[in-house]
Coordinates of C-alpha atoms in Angstrom, one line a residue:
X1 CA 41.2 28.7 -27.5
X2 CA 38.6 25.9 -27.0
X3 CA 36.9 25.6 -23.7
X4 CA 38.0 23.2 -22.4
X5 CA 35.5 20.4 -21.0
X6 CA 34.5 19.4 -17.5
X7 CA 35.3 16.3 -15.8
X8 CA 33.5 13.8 -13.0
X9 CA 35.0 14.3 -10.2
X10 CA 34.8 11.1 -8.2
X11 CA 36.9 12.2 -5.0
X12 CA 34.0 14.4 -3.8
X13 CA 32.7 12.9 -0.7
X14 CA 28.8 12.7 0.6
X15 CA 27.4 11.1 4.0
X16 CA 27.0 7.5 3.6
X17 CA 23.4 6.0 3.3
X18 CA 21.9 4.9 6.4
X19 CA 21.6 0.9 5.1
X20 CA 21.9 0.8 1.2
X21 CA 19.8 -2.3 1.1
X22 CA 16.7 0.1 2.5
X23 CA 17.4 3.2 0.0
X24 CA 19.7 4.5 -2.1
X25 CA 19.6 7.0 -4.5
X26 CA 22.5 7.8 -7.4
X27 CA 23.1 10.2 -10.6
X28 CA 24.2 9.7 -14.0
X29 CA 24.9 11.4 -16.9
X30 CA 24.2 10.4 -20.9
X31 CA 27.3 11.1 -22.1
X32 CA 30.9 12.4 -20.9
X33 CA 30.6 15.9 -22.8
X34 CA 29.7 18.3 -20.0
X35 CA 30.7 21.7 -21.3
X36 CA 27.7 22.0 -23.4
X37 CA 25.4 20.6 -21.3
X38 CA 24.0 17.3 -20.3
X39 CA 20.9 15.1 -19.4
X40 CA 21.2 13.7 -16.1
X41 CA 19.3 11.0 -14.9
X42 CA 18.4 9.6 -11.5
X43 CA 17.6 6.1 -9.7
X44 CA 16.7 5.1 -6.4
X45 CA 16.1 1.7 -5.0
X46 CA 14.7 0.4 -1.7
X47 CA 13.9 -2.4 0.5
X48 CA 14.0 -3.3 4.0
X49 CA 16.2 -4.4 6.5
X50 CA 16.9 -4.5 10.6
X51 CA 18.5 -1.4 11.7
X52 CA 19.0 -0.6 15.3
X53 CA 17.6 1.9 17.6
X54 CA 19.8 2.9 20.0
X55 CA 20.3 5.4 23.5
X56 CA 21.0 5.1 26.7
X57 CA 20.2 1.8 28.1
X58 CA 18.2 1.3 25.0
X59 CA 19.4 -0.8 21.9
X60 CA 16.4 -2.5 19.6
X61 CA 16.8 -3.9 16.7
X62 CA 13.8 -3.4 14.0
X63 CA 12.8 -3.8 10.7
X64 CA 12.8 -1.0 8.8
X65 CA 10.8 -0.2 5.7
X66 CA 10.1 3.0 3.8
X67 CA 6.3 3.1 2.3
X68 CA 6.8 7.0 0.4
X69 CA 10.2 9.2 0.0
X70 CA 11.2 12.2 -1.8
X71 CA 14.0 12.9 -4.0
X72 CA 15.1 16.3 -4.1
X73 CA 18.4 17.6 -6.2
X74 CA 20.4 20.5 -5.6
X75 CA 22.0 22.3 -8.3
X76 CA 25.1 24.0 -7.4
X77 CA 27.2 26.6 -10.1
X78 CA 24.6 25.2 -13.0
X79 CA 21.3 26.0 -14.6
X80 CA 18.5 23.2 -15.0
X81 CA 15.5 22.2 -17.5
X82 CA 13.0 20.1 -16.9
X83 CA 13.0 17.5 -19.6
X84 CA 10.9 14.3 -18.1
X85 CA 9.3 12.5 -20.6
X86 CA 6.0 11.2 -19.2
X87 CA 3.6 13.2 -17.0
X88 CA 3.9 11.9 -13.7
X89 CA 0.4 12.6 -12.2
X90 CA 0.2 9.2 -10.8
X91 CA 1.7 6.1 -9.1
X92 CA 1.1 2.5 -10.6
X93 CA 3.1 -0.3 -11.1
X94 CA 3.7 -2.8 -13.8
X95 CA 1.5 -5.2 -15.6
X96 CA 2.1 -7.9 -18.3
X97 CA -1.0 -9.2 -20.3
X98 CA -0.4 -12.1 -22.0
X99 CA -2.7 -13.5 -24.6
X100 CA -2.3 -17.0 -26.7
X101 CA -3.8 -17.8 -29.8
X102 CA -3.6 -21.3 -31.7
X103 CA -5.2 -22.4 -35.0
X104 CA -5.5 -25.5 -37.2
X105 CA -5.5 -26.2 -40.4
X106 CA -8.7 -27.6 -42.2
X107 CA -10.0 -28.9 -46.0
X108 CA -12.3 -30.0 -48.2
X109 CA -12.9 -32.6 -50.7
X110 CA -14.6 -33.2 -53.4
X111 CA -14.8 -36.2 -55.6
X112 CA -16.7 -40.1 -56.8
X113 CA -16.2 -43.8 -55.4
X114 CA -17.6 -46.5 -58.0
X115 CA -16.8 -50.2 -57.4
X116 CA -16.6 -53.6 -60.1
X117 CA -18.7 -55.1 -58.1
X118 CA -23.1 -55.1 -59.2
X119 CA -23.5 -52.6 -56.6
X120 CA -24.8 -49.4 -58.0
X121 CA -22.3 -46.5 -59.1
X122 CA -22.4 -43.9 -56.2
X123 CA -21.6 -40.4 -56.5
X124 CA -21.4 -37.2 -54.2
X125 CA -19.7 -34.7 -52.5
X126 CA -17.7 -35.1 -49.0
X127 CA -16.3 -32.0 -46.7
X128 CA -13.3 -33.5 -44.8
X129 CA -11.8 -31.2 -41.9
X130 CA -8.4 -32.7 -42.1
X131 CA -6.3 -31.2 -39.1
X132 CA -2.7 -31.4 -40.6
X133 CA -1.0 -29.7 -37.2
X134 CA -1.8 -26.7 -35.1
X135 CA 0.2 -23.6 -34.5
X136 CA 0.1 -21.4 -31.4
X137 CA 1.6 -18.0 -30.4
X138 CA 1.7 -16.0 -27.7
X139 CA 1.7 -12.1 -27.0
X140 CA 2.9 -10.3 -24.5
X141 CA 2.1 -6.7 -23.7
X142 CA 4.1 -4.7 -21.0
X143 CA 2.2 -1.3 -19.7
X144 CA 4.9 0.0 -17.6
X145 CA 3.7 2.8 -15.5
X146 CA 6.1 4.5 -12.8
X147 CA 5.7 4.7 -9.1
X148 CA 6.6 8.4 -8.9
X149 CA 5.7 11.5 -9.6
X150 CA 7.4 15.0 -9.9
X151 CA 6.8 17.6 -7.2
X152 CA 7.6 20.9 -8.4
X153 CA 10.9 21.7 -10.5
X154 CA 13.9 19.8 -8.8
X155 CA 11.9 17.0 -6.2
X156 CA 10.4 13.6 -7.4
X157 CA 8.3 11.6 -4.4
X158 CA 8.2 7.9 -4.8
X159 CA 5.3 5.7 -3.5
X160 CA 3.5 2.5 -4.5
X161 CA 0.1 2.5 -2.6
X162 CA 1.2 2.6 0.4
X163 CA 2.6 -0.7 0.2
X164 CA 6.5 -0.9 1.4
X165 CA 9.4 0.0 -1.4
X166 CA 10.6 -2.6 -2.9
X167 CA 13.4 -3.2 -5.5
X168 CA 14.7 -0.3 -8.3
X169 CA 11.2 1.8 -8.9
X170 CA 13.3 4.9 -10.3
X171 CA 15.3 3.9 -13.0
X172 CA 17.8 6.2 -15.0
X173 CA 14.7 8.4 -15.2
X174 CA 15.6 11.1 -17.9
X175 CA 14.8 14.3 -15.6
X176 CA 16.9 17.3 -16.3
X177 CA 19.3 18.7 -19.0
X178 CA 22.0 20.4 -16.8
X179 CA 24.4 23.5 -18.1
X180 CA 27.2 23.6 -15.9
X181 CA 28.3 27.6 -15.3
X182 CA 31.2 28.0 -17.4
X183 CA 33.0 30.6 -15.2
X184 CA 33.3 28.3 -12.6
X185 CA 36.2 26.0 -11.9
X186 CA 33.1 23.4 -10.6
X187 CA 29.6 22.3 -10.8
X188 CA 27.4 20.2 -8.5
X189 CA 24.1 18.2 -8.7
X190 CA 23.2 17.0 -5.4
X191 CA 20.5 14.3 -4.8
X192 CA 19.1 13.8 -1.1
X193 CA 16.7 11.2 -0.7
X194 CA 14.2 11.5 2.8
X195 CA 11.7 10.2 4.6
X196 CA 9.3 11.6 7.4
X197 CA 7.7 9.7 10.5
X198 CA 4.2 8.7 8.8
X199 CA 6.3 7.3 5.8
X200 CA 8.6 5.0 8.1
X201 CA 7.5 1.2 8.8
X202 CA 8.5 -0.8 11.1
X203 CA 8.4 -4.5 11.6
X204 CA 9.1 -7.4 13.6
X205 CA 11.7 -7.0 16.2
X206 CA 15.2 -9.0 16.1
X207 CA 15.2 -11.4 19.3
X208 CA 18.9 -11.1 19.8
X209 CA 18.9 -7.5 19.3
X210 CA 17.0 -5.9 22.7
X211 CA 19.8 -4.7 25.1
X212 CA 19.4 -2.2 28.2
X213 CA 16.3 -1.9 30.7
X214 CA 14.3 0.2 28.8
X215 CA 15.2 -2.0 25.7
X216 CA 13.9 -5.3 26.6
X217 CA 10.8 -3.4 28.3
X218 CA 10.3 -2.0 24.6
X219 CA 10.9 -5.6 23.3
X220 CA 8.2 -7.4 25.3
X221 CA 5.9 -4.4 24.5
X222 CA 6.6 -4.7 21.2
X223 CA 5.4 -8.1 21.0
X224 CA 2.5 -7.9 23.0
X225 CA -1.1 -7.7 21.7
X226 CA -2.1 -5.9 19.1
X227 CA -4.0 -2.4 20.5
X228 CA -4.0 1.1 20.5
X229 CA -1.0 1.6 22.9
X230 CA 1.7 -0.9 20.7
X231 CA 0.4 1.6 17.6
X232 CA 1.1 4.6 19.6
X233 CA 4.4 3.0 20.8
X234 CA 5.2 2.4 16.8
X235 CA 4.5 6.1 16.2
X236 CA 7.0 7.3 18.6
X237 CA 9.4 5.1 17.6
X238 CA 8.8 6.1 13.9
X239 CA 9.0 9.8 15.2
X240 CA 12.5 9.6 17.4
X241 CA 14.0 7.4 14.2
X242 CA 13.0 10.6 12.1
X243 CA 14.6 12.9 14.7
X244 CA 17.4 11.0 14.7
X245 CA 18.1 11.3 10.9
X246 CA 17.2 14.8 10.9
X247 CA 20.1 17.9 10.0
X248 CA 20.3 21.0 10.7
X249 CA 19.4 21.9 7.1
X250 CA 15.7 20.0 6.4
X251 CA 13.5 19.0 9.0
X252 CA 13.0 15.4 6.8
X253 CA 14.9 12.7 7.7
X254 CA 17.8 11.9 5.3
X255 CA 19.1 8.2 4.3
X256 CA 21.0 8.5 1.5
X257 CA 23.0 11.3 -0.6
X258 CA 24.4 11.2 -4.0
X259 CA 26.6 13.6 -5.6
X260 CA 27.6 14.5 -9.3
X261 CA 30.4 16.5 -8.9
X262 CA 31.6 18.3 -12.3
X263 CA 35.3 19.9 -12.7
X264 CA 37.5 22.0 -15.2
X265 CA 40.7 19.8 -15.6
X266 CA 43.2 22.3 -14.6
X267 CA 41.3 22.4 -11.0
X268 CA 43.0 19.2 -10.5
X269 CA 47.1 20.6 -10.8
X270 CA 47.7 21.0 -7.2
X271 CA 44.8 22.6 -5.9
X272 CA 43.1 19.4 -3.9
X273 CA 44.0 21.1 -0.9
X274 CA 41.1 23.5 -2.0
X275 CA 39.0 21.4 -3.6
X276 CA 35.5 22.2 -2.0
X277 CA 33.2 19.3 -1.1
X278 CA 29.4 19.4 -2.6
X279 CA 27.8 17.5 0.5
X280 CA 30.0 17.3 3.8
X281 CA 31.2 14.1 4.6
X282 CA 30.6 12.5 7.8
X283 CA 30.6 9.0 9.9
X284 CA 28.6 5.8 8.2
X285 CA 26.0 5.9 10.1
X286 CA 25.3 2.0 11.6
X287 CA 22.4 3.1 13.9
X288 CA 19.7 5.3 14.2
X289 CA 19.9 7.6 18.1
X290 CA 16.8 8.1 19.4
X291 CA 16.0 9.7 23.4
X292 CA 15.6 6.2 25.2
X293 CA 14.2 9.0 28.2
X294 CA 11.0 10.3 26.5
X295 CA 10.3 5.9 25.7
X296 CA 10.9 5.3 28.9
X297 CA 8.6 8.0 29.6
X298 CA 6.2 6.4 27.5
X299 CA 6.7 3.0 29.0
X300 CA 6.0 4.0 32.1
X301 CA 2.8 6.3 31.6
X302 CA -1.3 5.3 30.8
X303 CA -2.7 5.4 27.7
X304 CA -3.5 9.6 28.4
X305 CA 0.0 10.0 28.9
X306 CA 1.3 8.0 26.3
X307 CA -0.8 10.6 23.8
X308 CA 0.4 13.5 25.8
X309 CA 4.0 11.7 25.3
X310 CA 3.8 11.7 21.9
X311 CA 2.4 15.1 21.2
X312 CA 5.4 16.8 23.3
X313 CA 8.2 14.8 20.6
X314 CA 5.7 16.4 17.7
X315 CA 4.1 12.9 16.2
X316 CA 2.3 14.0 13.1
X317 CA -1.5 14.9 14.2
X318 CA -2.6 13.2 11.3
X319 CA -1.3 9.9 11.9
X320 CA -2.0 10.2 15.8
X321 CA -5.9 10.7 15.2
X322 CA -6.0 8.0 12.7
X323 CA -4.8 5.5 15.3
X324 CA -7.4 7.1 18.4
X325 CA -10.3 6.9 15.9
X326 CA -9.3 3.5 14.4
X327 CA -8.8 1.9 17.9
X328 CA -11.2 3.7 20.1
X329 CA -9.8 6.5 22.4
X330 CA -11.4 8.9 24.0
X331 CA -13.4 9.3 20.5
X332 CA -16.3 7.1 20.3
X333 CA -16.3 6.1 16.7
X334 CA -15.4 2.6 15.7
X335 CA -13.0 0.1 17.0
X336 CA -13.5 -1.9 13.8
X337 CA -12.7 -1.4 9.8
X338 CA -15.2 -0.8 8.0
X339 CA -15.0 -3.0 5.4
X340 CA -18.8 -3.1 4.7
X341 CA -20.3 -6.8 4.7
X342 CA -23.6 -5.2 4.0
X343 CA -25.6 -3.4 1.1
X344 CA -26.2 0.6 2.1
X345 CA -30.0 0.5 1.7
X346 CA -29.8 -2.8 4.7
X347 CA -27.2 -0.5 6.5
X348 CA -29.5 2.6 5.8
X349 CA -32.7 0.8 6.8
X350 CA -31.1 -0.7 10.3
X351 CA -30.1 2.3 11.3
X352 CA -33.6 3.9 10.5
X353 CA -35.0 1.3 13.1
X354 CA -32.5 2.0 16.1
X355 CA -33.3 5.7 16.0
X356 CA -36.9 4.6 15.8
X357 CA -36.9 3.0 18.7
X358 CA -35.4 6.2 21.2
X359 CA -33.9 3.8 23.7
X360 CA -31.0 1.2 23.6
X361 CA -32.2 -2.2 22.1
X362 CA -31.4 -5.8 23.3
X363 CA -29.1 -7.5 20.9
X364 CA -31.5 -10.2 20.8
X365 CA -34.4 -7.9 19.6
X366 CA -32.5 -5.6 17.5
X367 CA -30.6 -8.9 15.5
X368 CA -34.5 -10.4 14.6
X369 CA -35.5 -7.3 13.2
X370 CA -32.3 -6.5 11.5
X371 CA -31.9 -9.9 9.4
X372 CA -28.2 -8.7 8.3
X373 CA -24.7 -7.7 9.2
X374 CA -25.7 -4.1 9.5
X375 CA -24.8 -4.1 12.9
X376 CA -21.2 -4.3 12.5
X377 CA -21.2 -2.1 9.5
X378 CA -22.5 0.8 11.8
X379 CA -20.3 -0.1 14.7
X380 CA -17.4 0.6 12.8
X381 CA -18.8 3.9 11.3
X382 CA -19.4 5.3 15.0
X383 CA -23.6 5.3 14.9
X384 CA -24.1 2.4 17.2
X385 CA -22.7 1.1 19.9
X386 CA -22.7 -2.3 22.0
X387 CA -22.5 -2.0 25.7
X388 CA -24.1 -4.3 28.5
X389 CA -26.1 -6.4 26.1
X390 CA -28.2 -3.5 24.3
X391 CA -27.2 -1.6 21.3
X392 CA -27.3 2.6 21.4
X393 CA -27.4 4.7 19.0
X394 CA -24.7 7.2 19.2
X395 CA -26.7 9.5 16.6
X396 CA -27.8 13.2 17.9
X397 CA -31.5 13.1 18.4
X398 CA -33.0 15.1 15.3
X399 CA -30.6 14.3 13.0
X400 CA -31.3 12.3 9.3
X401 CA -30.5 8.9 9.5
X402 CA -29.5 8.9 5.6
X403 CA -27.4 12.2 5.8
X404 CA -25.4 10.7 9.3
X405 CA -24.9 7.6 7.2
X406 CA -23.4 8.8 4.5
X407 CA -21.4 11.4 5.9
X408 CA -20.0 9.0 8.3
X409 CA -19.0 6.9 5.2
X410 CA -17.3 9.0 3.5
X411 CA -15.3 9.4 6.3
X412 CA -14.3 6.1 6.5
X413 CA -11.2 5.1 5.8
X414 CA -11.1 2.4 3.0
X415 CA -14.2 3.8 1.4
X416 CA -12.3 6.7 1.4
X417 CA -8.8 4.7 -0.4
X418 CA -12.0 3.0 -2.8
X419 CA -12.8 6.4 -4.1
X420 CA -9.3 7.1 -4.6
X421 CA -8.6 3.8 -6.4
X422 CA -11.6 4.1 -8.5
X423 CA -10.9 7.9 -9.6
X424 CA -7.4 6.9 -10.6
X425 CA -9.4 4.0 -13.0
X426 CA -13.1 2.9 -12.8
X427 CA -12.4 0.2 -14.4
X428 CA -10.4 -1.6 -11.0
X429 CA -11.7 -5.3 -10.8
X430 CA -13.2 -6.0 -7.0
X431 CA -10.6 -8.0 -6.8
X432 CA -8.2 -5.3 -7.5
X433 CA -9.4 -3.1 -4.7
X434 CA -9.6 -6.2 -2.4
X435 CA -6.1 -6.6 -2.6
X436 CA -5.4 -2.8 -2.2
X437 CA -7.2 -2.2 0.4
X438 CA -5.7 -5.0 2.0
X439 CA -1.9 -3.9 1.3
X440 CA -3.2 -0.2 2.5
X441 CA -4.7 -1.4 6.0
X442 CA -2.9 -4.3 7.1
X443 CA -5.5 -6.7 6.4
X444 CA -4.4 -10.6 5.3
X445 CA -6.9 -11.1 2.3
X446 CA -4.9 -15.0 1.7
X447 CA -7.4 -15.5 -1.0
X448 CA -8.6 -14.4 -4.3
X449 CA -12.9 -14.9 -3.0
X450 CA -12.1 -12.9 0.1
X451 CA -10.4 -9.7 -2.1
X452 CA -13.3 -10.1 -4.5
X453 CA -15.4 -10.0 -1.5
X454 CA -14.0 -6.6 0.3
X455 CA -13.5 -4.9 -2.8
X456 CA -17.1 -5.5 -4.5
X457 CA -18.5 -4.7 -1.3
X458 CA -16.4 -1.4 -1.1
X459 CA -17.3 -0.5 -4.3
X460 CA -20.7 -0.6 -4.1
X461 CA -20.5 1.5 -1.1
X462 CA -18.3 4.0 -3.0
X463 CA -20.5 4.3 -6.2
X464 CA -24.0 4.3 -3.6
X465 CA -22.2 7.7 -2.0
X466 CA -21.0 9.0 -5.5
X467 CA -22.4 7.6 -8.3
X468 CA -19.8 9.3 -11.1
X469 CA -17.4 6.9 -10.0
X470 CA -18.7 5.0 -12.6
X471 CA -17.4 5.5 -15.6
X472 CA -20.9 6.7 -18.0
X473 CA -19.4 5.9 -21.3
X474 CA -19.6 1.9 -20.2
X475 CA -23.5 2.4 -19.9
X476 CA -24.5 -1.3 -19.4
X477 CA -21.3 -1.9 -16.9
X478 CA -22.4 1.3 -15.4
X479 CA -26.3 0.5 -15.3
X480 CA -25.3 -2.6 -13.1
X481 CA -23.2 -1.2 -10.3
X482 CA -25.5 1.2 -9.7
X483 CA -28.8 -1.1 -9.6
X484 CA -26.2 -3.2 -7.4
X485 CA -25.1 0.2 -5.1
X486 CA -28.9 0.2 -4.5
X487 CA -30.0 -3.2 -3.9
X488 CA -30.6 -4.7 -0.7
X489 CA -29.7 -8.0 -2.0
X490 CA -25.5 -8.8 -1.7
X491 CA -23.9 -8.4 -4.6
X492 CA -23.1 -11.1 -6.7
X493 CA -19.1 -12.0 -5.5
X494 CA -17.0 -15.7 -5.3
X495 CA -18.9 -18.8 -4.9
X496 CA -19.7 -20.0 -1.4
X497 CA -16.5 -22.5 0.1
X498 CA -18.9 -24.7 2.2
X499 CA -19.8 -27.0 -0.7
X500 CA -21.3 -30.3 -0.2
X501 CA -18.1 -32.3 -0.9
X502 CA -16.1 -29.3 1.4
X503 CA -18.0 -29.6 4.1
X504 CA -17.9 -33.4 4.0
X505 CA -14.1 -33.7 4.1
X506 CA -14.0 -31.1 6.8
X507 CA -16.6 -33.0 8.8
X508 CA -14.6 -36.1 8.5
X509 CA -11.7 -34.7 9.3
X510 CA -12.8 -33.1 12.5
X511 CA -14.6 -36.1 13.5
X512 CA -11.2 -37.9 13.3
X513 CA -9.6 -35.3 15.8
X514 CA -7.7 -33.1 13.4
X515 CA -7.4 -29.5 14.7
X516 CA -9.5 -26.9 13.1
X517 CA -6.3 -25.3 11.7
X518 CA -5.1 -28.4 9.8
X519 CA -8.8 -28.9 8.3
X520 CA -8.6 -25.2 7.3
X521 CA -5.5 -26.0 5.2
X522 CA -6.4 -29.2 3.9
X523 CA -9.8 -27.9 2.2
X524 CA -7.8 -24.5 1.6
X525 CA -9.9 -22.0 3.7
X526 CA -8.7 -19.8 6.5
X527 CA -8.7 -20.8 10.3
X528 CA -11.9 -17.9 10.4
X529 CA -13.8 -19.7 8.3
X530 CA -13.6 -22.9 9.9
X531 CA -15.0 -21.4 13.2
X532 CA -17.4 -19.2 11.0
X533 CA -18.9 -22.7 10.0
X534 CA -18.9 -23.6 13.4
X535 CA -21.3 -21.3 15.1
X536 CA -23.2 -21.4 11.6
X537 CA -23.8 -24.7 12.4
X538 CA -22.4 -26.2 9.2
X539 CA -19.7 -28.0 10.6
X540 CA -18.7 -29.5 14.4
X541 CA -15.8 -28.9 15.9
X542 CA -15.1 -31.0 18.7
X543 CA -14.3 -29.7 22.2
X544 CA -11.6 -30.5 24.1

């Protein structure tokens, strides 16, 4: 007698997704023969969306965004292979070169002219070029690499440079070839898509939405300037929304479950009474629960507390010393990004003078012997320090001033994302890390000079700490950046703005009363630059 063959079973129920439109995940198979075995495949797809928080007099309403997740299946009464098709080692997205060609068409003549007339018989030869039309085509190359990566036998983790998910980036990946257990009425592949705290974003909070004391408290604290405490606040609402999507089973927060439920035909004759679900089902979840007490807690703390606050609901360390080193603290490196607006030899050399010197320097004195930016550069790697007018050093007496440099760079934080970027692929444009970097730390780069700016800098500062960055089979390519990595000169990056002819519109324009921010659009700069010129003395801006 033939086996016979398993069916889908599309009455099995799972716990609806949290908000589709933020993640989803789903399973399918190749074919609709299961008894021998079949290739599943998996897609997920994100975005983001408002979801509210809610508790006890506390309702706020938030974007949410996921910037990494992991994919995990379950296989339940069958027996899995790995089959993927590509290594997954890395994430990257897609690119599209496109290339256009076009050609004429050309000849040449040869031949006599005589006349009746007594002019002398002329002959010789004459090369025409004759364009008869032109012809153009175009090429188009797509390098489509994927955003995730397998981790370990039965869990993919999707992520796109720490950039939010957007849009379908797994897509009927071919993963597994699945053998359902034929002495088994049923077979199961469950999917569970999760998130954790660090890999939740939030963003701007819905107006209409705060509700509750502590909610509108939360609202206005939301909205406030940007510091270390809204940061922290963002943390432990990223921690409670990961609490509150937390089971009992996996300490990650779930958001959506998928599964692909396989059955023997003659499960079905009167036996749905018994029929055994793969995930329990449960309520839609339209909300997230979070403890309003520990945010009210938090609310109505200091900055110490708020720490202590969010230490107690288990905030990952990780992410809580990134925001107290970033933003100051207790921790005296910088309150800046470094985002290195000078060369490391200048950087190196100003740094050589201030321990020199064995006493806090006027800013005055220490800015003419230090032509440069190196001041801010080694503010936000936590050597100096401005307070009262004078610059300290906050270098231990004794110590190298090249060693503390570098090893304070390389435990900066983009420099640290540049090496990353450039051990993935040397051959990242500056422009390329510019925009990266920006995506990564938050940073508007509304221009294509300021990216090449940040990310040539960053580079050089990268390859001046590790030199093998650069890839050695480009010799001449690699000759340059290091001579640059060395150099005390700035690199060569985008042409200057303030042009004659720029500089003269803006003038004008200012003259004639037009704010600084209407200039800055006209003459397509930022509103920074504008004041930058100011205090440069390029252009005037009028005061009010």
């Amino acid at each position: 007698m033939e086996e016979p063959d398993f069916i889908v079973d599309y009455d099995a129920k799972a716990p609806p997704p949290l908000d589709p439109h933020i993640a989803n995940v789903w399973l399918r198979a190749t074919s609709n023969r299961f008894v021998d075995g079949y290739e599943l495949e998996v897609s997920a797809s994100f975005g983001e969306e408002m979801i509210p928080l809610e508790g006890d007099d506390f309702s706020l309403s938030v974007s949410f965004g996921i910037k990494k997740a992991s994919i995990g299946l379950q296989f339940i009464n069958c027996q899995p292979d790995s089959i993927f098709e590509r290594a997954g080692d890395t994430y990257s997205r897609e690119e599209i070169d496109r290339t256009r060609r076009g050609f004429g068409i050309g000849a040449e003549v040869e031949g006599s002219a005589s006349t009746s007339a007594p002019i002398p018989e002329a002959k010789g030869t004459a090369k025409i070029d004759a364009s008869y039309g032109g012809e153009s085509s175009t090429t188009e190359t797509r390098r489509r690499t994927r955003r995730w990566k397998q981790m370990g036998p039965q869990t993919i983790v999707v992520e796109d440079a720490g950039r939010i998910l957007e849009g379908q980036p797994v897509d009927r990946e071919k993963g597994w070839f699945v053998k359902p257990n034929r002495s088994c009425t049923a077979s199961a592949v469950v999917a569970t898509l999760t998130t954790r705290a660090e890999w939740i974003q939030f963003g701007r909070v819905d107006d209409l939405e705060p509700s509750g004391g502590i909610g509108k408290r939360a609202a206005r604290f939301l909205k406030g300037k940007k510091s270390r405490d809204k940061d922290l606040f963002e943390l432990l609402l990223r921690t409670l929304a990961a609490r509150g999507l937390q089971n009992a089973l996996n300490r990650d927060a779930t958001l959506a479950v998928y599964p692909h439920v396989l059955r023997k035909p003659v499960a079905l004759n009167g036996l749905s009474d018994a029929r055994p679900m793969a995930v329990p089902a449960g309520p839609p979840l339209r909300s997230i629960g979070v403890d309003s007490s520990v945010i009210g807690n938090f609310l109505d703390t200091d900055s110490q507390g708020r720490v202590a606050v969010l230490k107690q609901v288990g905030a990952p360390s990780e992410e809580l010393q990134r925001i107290l080193s970033d933003n100051g603290g207790r921790n005296p490196r910088s309150e800046r990004l470094f985002i290195a607006g000078t060369a490391p030899p200048s950087a190196l050399e100003s740094l050589e003078f201030t321990l020199s010197r064995g006493e806090a320097v006027s800013t005055g004195e220490w800015d003419v012997a230090n032509k440069n930016r190196s001041r801010t550069d080694l503010v936000a790697l936590g050597l100096v320090e401005v307070r009262d007018g004078r610059v300290h050093s906050l270098v231990p007496d004794g110590a190298s001033a090249e060693d503390t440099l570098r090893h304070a760079a390389m435990k900066a934080p983009t420099l640290q994302a540049t090496r990353e970027i450039l051990l993935e692929d040397p051959h990242r444009s500056g422009v390329e890390i510019g925009e990266e970097i920006g995506a990564r730390f938050r940073r508007n780069y509304n221009s294509e000079a300021s990216k090449l700016r940040v990310g040539n800098a960053l580079r050089r500062w990268a390859i001046w700490l590790e030199p093998h960055l650069v890839d050695p089979g480009n010799a001449k390519g690699a000759a340059r950046l290091r001579i640059s990595a060395k150099s005390e000169r700035p690199g060569i990056g985008a042409p200057s703005l303030a042009t004659p002819e720029t500089v003269r519109k803006a003038q004008e324009a200012l003259d004639q009363g037009e704010r600084a921010e209407d200039v800055a659009k006209m003459i397509g700069v930022s509103r920074a630059t504008i004041y930058g010129w100011d205090k440069k003395g390029i252009v005037t801006i009028r005061k009010s």
